[in-house]
Coordinates of C-alpha atoms and ligand atoms in Angstrom, one line a residue:
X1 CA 78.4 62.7 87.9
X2 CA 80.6 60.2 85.6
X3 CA 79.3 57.0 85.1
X4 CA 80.8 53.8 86.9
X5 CA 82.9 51.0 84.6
X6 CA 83.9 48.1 86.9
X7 CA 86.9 46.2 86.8
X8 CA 85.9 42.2 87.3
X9 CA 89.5 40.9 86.8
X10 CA 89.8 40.1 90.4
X11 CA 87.5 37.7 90.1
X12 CA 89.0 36.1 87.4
X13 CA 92.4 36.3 89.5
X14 CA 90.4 34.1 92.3
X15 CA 89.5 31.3 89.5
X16 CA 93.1 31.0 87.9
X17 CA 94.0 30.8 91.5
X18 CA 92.7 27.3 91.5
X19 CA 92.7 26.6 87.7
X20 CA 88.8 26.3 88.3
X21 CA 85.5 27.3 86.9
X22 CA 84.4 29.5 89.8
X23 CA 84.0 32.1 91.0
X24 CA 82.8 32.7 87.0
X25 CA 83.5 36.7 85.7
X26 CA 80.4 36.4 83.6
X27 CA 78.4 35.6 86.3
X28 CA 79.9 38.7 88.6
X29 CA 79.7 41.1 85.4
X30 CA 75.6 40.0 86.1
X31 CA 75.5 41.4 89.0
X32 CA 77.7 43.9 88.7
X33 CA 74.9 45.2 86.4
X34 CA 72.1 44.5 88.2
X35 CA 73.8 46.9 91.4
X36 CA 73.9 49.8 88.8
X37 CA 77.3 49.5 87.3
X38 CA 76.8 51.4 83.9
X39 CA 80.1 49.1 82.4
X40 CA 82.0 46.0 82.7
X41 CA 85.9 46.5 82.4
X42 CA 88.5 43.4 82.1
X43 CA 92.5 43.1 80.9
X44 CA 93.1 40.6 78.6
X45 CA 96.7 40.5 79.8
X46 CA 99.3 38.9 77.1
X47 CA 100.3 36.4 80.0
X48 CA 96.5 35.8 80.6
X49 CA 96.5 35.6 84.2
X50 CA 93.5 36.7 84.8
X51 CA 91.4 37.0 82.4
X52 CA 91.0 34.2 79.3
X53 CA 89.6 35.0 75.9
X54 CA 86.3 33.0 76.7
X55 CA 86.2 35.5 79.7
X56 CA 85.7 38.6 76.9
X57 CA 84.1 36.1 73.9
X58 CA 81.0 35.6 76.6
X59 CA 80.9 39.2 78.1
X60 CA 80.8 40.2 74.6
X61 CA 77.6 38.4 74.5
X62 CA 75.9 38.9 78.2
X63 CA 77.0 42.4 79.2
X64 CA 74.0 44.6 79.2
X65 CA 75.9 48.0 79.4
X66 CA 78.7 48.6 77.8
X67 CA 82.0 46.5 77.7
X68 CA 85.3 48.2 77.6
X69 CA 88.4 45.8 77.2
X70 CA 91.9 47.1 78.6
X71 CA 94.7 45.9 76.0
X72 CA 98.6 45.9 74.8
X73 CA 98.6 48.1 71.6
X74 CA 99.9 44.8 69.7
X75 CA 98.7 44.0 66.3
X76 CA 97.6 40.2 68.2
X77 CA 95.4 42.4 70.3
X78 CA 94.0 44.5 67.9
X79 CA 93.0 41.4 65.9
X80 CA 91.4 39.5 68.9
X81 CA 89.4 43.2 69.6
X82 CA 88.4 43.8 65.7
X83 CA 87.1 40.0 66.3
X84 CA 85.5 40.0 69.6
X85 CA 84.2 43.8 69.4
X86 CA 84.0 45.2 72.2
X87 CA 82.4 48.7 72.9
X88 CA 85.7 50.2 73.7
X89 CA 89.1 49.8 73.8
X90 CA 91.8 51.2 76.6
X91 CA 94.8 51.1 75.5
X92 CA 97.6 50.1 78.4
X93 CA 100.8 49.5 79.0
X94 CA 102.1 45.8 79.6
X95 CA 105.0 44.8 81.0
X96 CA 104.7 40.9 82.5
X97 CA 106.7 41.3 85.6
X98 CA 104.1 44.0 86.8
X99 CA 101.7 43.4 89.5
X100 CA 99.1 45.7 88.4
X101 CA 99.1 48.3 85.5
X102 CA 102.4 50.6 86.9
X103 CA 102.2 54.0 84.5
X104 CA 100.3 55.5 81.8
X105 CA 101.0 54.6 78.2
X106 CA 104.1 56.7 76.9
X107 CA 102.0 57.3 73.9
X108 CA 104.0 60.0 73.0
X109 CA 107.6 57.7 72.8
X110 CA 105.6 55.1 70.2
X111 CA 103.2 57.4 68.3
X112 CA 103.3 55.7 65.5
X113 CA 102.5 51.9 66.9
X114 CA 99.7 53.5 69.1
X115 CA 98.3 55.9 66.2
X116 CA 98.2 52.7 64.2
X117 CA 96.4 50.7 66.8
X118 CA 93.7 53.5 67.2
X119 CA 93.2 53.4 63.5
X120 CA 92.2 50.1 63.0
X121 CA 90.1 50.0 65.9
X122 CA 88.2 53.2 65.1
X123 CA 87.7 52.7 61.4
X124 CA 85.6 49.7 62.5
X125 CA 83.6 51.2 64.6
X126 CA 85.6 50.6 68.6
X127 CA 86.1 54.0 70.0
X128 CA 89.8 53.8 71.9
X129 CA 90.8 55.6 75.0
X130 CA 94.3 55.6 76.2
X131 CA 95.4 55.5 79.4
X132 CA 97.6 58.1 80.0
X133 CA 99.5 60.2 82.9
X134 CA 97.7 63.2 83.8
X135 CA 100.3 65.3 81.9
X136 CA 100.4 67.8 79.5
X137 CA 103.1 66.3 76.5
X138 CA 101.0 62.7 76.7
X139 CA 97.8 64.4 76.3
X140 CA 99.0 66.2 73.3
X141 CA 100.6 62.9 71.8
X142 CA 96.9 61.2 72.4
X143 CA 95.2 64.2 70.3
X144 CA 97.8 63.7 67.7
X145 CA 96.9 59.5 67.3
X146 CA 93.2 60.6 66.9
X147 CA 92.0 58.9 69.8
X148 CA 88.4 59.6 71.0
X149 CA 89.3 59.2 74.6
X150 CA 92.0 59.7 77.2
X151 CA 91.8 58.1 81.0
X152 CA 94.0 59.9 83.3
X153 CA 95.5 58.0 85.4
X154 CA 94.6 58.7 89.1
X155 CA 97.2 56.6 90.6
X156 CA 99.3 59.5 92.0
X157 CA 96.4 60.6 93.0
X158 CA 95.4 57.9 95.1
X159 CA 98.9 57.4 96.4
X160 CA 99.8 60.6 97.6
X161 CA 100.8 60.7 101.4
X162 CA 98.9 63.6 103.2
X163 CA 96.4 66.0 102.4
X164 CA 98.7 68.9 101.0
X165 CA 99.8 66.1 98.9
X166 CA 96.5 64.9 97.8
X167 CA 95.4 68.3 96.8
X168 CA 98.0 68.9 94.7
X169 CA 97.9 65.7 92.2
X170 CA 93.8 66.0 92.2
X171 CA 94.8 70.1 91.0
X172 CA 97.0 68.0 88.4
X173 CA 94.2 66.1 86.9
X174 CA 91.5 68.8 87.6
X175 CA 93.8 70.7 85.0
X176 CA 94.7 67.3 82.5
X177 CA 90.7 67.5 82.3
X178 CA 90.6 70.4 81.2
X179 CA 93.2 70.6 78.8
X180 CA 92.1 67.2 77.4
X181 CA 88.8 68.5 76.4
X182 CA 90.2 71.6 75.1
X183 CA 92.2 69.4 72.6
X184 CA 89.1 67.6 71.6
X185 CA 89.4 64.7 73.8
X186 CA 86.6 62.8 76.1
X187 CA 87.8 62.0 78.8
X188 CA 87.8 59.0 81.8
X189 CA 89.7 58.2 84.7
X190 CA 90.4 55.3 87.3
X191 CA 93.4 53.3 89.1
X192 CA 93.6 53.3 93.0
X193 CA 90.0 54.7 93.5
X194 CA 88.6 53.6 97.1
X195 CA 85.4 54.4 99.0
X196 CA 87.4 57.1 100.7
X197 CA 89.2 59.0 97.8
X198 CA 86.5 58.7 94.9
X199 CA 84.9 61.2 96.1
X200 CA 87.0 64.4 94.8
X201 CA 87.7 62.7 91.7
X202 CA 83.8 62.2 90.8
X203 CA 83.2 65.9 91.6
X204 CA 85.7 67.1 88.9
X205 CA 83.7 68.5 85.6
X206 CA 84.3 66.9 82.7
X207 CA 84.7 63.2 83.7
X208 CA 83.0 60.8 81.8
X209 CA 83.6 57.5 83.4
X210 CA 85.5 56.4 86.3
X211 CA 86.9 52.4 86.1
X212 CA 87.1 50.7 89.3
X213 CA 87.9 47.1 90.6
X214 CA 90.2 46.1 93.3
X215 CA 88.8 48.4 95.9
X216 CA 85.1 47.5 94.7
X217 CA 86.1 43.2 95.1
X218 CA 88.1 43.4 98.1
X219 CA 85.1 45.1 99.2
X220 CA 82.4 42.4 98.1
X221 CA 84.9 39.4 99.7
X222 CA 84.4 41.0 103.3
X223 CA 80.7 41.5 103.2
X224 CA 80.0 38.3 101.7
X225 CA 82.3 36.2 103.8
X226 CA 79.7 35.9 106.7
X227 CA 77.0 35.0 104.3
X228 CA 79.2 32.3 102.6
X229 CA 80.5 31.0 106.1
X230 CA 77.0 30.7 106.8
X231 CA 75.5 28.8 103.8
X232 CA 78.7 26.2 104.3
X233 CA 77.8 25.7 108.1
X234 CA 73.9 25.0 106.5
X235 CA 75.5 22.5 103.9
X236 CA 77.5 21.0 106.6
X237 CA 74.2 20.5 108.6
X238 CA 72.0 19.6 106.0
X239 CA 74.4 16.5 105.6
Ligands
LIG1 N1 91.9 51.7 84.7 C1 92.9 51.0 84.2 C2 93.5 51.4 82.8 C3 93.5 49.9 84.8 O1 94.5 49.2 84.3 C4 93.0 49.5 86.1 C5 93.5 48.3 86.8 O2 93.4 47.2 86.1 C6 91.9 50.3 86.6 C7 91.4 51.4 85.9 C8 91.3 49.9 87.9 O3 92.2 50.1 88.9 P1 91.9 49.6 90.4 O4 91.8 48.1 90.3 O5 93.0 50.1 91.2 O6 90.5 50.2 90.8

């Protein structure tokens, strides 16, 4: 079974909301550990609207597992990475207009900003994974930039209307798998995972890691809701 890399921008997205200090991503990526969570994912977006540098400086420091930071392949980011040092890298595209990452990296229309990118990061010591389409020409292009990891992007997956559907894009990366690590490369996967579709995705061989986040905190903001409707009724009393 591939381990589980959590996505806590969310809960930075609920902070920015108010400009505020709560609710705090280092103290989420705590207990995100403590439930089992074998990583801690964020975006350090260029736009940082989630997600600040003192987000990543701290997790640096407090994640127990490993951290794996999701970045533009800019020469800004790579700095802040080769500073910070994370335990991985994913590579992303960015575009600012986006609500959520859209596509996989075209790694094979800029192989020579992307190969540069993976370079710098790998000669010191942060493996980089890019996170691509689960198709044939990208995977290829990733080999080429020497990149240790690939994470196929299951959002077509995740997306597909109907079963027939479904089948057909989980055959797609069932296949990207395989060809990845026949070209040498590990391989993770994530986007648009639920508690309903992960299941397939889990079971294909190969799979290293799957990255998860929106379903997992929309998730934790319905079950705790009661509780924290509760403990403000007991504030409201205790005054
Ligand atoms: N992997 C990558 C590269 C992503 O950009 C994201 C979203 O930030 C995820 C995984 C997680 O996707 P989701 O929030 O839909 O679970």
């Amino acid at each position: 079974m591939p381990t589980l890399g959590v996505n806590i921008d969310h809960i930075a997205t609920i902070r920015q909301a108010r400009r505020t200090v709560e609710p705090d991503p280092v103290a989420a990526a705590v207990l995100v550990e403590l439930a089992g969570a074998d990583g801690i994912t964020v975006h350090l977006r260029e736009d940082r609207r989630h997600i600040q540098d003192r987000d990543v400086e701290m997790l640096r420091r407090t994640v127990r597992g490993h951290l794996n930071l999701e970045m533009a392949a800019t020469q800004v980011m790579v700095d802040f990475a080769l500073d910070v040092r994370p335990d991985y890298v994913t590579l992303v595209p960015e575009r600012r207009e986006e609500v959520t990452t859209e596509g996989g990296l075209d790694v094979g229309g800029q192989i020579a900003s992307v190969g540069l990118a993976v370079e710098q990061l790998q000669s010191a010591g942060i493996a980089v994974s890019l996170f691509v389409d689960p198709d044939t020409a990208q995977l290829q292009a990733s080999a080429r930039t020497g990149a240790k990891f690939v994470e196929l992007h299951t959002g077509r997956y995740a997306e597909a209307g109907g079963e027939q559907a479904q089948r057909s894009e989980l055959a797609q990366l069932a296949a990207a798998c395989d060809e990845a690590q026949a070209l040498g490369l590990r391989v993770n996967a994530g986007h648009g995972l639920t508690y309903w579709n992960v299941a397939p995705v889990a079971r294909l061989s190969g799979i290293e890691e799957l990255n998860i986040g929106h379903s997992i905190i929309a998730r934790a903001v319905l079950v705790g809701l009661e509780r924290a409707v509760r403990e403000m009724k007991q504030a409201m009393i205790a005054g």
